[in-house]
Short mmCIF file of C-alpha atoms in Angstrom, two decimals:
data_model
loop_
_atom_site.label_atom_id
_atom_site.label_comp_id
_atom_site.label_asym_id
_atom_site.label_seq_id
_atom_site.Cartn_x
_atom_site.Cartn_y
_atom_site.Cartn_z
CA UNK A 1 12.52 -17.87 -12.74
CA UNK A 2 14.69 -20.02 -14.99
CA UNK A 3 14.56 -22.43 -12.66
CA UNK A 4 11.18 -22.70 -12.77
CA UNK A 5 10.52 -22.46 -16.56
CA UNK A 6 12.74 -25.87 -16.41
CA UNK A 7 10.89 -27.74 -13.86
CA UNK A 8 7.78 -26.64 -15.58
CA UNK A 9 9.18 -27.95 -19.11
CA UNK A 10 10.34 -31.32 -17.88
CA UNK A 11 6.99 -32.37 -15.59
CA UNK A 12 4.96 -31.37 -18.73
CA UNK A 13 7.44 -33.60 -20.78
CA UNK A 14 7.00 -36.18 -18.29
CA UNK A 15 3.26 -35.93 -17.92
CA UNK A 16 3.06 -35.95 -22.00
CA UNK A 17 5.60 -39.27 -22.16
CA UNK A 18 3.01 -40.95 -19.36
CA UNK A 19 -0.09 -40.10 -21.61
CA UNK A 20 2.10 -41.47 -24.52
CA UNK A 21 3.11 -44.80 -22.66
CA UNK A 22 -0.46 -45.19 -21.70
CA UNK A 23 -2.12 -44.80 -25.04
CA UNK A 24 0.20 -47.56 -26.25
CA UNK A 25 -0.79 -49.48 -23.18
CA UNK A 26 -3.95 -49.08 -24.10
CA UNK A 27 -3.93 -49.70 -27.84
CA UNK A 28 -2.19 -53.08 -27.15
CA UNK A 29 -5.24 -53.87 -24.50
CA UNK A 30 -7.78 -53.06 -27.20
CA UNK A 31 -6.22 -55.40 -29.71
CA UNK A 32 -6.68 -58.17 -27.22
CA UNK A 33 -2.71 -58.33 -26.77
CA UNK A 34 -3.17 -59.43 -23.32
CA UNK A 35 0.68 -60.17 -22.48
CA UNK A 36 2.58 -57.11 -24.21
CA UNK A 37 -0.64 -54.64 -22.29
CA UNK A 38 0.42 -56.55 -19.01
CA UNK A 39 4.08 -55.44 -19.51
CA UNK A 40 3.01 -51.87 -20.51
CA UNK A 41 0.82 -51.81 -17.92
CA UNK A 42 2.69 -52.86 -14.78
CA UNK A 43 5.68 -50.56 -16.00
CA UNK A 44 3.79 -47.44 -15.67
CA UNK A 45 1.93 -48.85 -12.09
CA UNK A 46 6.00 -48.46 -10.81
CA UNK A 47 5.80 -45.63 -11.95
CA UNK A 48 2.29 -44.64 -10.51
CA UNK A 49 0.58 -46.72 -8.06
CA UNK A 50 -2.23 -44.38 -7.66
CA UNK A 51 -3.46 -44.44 -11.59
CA UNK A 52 -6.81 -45.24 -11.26
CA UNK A 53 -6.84 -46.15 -15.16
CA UNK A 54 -3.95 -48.03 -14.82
CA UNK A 55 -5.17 -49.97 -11.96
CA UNK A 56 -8.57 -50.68 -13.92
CA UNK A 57 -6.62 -52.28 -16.77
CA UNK A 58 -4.37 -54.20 -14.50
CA UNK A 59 -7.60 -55.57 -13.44
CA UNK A 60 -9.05 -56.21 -16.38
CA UNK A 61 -6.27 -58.03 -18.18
CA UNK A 62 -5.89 -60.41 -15.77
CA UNK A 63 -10.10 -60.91 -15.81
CA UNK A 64 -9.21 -61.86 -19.81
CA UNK A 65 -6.25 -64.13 -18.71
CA UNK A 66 -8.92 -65.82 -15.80
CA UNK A 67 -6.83 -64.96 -12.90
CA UNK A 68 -9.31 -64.03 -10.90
CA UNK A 69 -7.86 -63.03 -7.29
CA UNK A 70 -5.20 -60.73 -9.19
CA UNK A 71 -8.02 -59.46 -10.74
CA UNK A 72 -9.87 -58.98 -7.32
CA UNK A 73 -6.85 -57.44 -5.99
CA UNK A 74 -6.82 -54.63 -8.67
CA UNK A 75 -10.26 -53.61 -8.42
CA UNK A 76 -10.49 -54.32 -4.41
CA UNK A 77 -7.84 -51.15 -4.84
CA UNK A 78 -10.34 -49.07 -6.89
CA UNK A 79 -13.54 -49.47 -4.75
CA UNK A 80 -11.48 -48.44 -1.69
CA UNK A 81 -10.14 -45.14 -3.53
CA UNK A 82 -13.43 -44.57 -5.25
CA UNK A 83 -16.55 -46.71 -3.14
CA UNK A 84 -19.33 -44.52 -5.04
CA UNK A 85 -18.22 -45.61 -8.37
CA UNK A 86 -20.88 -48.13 -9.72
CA UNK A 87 -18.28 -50.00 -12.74
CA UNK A 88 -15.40 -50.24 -10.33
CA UNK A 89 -18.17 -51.62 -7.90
CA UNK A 90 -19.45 -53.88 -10.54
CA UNK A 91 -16.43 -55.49 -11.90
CA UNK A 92 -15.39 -56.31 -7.81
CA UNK A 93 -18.67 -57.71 -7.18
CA UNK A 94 -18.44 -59.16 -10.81
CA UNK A 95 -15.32 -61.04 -10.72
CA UNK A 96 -15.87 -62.06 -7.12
CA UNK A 97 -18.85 -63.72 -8.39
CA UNK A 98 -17.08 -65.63 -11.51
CA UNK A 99 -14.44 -66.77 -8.55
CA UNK A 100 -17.31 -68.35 -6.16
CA UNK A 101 -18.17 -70.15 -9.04
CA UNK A 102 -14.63 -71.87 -8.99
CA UNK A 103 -14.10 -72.34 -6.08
CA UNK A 104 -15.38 -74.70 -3.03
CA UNK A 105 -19.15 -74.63 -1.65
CA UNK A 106 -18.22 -73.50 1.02
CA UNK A 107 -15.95 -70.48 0.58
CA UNK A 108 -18.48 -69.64 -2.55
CA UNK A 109 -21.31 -68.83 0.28
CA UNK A 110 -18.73 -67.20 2.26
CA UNK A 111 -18.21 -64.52 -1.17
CA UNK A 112 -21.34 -64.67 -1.97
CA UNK A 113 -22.52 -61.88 0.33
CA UNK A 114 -20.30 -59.15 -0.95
CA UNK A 115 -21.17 -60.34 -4.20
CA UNK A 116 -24.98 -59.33 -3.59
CA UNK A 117 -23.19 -55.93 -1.68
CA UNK A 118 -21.07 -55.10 -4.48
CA UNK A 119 -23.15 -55.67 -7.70
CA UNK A 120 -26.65 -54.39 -5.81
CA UNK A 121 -24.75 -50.89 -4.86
CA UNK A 122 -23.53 -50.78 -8.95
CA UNK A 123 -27.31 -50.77 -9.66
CA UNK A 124 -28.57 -48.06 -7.10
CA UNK A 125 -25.27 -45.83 -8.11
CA UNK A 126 -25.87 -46.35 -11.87
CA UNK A 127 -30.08 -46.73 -12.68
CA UNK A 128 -28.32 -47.29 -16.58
CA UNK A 129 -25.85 -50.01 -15.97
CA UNK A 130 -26.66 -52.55 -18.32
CA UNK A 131 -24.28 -55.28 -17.46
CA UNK A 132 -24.40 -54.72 -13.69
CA UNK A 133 -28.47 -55.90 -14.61
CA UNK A 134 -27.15 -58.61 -16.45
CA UNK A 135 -25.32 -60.02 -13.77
CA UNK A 136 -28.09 -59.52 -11.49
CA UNK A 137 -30.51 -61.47 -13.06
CA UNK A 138 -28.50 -64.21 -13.82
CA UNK A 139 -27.05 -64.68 -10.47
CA UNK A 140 -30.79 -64.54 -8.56
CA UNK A 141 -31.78 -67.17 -11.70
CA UNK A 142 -28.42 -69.44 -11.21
CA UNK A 143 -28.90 -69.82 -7.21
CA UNK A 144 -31.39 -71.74 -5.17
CA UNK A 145 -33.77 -70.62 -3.15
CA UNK A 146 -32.00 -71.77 -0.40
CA UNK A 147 -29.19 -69.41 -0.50
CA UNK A 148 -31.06 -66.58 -2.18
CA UNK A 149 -32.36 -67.61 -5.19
CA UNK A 150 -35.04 -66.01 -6.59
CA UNK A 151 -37.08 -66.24 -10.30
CA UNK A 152 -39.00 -63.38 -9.64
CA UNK A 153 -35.75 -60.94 -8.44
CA UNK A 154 -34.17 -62.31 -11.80
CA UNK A 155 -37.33 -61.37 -13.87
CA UNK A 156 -37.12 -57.99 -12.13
CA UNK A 157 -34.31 -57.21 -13.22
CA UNK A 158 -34.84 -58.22 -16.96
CA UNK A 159 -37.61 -56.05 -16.56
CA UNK A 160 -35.16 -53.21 -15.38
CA UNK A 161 -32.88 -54.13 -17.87
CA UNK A 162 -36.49 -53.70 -20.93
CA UNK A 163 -36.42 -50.75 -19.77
CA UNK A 164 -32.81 -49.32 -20.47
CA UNK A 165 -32.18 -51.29 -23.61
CA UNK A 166 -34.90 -53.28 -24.79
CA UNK A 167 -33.09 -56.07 -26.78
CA UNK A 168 -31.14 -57.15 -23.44
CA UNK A 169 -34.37 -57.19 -21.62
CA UNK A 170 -35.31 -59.99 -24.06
CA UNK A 171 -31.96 -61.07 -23.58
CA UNK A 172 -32.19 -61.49 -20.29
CA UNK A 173 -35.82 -62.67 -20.49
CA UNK A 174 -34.65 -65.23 -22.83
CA UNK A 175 -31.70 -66.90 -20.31
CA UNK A 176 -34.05 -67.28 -17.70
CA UNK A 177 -36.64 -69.12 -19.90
CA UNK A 178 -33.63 -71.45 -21.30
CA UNK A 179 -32.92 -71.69 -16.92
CA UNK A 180 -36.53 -72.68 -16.63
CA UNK A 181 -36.81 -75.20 -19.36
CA UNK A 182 -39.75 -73.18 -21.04
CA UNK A 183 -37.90 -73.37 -24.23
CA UNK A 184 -41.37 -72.49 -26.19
CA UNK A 185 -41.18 -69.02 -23.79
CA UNK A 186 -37.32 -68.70 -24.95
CA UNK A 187 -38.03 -69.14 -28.34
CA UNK A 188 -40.26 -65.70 -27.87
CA UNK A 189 -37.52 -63.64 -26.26
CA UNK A 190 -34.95 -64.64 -28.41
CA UNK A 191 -37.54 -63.67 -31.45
CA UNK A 192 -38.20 -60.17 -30.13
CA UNK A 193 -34.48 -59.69 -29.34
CA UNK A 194 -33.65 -60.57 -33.18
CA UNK A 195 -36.46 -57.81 -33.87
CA UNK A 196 -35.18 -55.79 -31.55
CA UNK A 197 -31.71 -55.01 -31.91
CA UNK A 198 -30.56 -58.17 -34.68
CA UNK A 199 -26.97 -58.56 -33.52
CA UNK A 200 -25.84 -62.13 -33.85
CA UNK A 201 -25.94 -62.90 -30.61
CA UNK A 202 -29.27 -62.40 -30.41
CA UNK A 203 -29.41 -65.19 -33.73
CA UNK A 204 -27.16 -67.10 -31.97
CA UNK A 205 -29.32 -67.57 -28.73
CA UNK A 206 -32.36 -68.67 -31.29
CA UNK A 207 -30.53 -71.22 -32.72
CA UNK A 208 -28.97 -72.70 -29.96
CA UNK A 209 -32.85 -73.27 -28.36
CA UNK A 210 -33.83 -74.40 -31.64
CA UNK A 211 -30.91 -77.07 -31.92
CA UNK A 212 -29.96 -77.87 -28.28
CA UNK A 213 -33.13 -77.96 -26.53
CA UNK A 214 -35.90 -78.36 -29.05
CA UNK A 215 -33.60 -80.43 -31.43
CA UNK A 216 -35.75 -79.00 -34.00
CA UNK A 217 -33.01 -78.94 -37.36
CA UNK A 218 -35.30 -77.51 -39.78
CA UNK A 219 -35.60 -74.21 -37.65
CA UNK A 220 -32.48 -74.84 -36.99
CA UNK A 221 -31.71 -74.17 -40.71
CA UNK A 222 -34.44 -71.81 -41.49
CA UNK A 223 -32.71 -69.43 -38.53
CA UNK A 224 -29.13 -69.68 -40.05
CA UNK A 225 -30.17 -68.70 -43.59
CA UNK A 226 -31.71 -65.90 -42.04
CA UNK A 227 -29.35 -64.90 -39.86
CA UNK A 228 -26.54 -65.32 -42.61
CA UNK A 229 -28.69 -62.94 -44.97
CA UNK A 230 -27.83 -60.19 -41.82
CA UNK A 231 -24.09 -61.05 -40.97
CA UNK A 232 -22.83 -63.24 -44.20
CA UNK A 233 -19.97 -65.18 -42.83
CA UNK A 234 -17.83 -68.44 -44.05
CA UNK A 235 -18.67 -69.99 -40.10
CA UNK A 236 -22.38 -69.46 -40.70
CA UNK A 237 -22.31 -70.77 -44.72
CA UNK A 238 -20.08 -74.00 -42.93
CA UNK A 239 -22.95 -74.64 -40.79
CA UNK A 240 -25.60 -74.12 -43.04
CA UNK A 241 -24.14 -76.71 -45.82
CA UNK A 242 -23.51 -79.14 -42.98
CA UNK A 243 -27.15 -78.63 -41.76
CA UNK A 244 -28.31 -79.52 -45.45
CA UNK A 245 -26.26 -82.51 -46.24
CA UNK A 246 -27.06 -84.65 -43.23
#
């Protein structure tokens, strides 16, 4: 019985030093401390190879460090231990699709199958995942016709996406307007996404149109000022003063 009672006491210490390990881990991943997580991170994989959360940050620090096949690795690992779950399949299909885009032609259309597979099954898993949406509508947008393409699948899925949270609906509304070169139609989506939810972001988007596309610098202006009167900042003042002294 002894015995026992000692086994007992060290796997709970054990267990309660892993938690410990990864909550520091994990604090040093939240504070965008990419190479210090990585260390934490691949000491307690030795230690655990089968950590699904450990696996998922593996993954997603090198996603913020843009190596992309490690990434691809890490979650390739998760959507074979776990196929039904729609964020591990989204950031697999995800990150496949941000490699295609850096890679050759031709091994891009040889990715860009699973990439369709991967995100499409995220959506029918999850009817609420936002990004998954996101990515949706901007990859039918992005690609020709030729190999997929499609304005109308993109607008569907902005429409999805109106439905779940209406400010990314606009959002998403808004990109493929910009894609489109209806900049007068952007303008709109942007508008109701300030209305909508007001983030910067969704300011940022309006003013970019207004200066990049329209080259328009008193709404330009007019959109800072009231932007900065929602999320005062010394960037936004900089531009603003710059804006009035040309």
């Amino acid at each position: 019985m002894k015995k026992i009672l000692i086994a007992l006491f060290l796997f709970c210490g054990t267990m309660a030093y892993g938690q410990s390990a990864f909550a520091k881990a994990e604090q040093l991943f939240q504070a965008k401390k990419y190479d210090q997580a990585l260390i934490a991170f691949e000491k307690l994989y030795k230690q655990d190879a089968s950590n699904k959360k450990v696996i998922e940050r593996l993954g997603d620090i090198a996603g913020r460090k843009n190596d992309l096949e490690t990434a691809i690795t890490y979650y390739k690992k998760l959507v074979e231990r776990e196929p039904s779950n729609a964020n591990y399949n989204f950031k697999y299909g995800g990150t496949l699709g941000l490699h295609a885009k850096n890679v050759s032609k031709f091994k891009a259309l040889g990715l860009l199958d699973d990439v369709k597979m991967y995100l499409k099954k995220a959506a029918d898993l999850d009817p609420q995942h936002i990004e998954v949406r996101h990515a949706l509508s901007q990859m039918y947008c992005e690609l020709p016709g030729i190999i997929g393409g499609s304005i109308k699948k993109s607008r569907a899925y902005a429409n999805e996406l109106l439905a779940i949270s209406p400010v990314d609906g606009h959002l998403a509304h808004g990109f493929i307007d910009e894609y489109e070169e209806e900049y007068d139609k952007a303008v709109i989506s942007y508008r109701k996404a300030i209305n909508t939810g007001g983030s910067m972001l969704t300011y940022r988007k309006l003013i970019e149109v207004y200066k990049n596309h329209l080259k328009d610098e008193n709404r330009t202006r007019e959109v800072l000022k009231e932007a900065y009167k929602v999320h005062p900042s010394p960037s936004l003042k900089a531009e603003i003063t710059a804006l009035e002294n040309n």
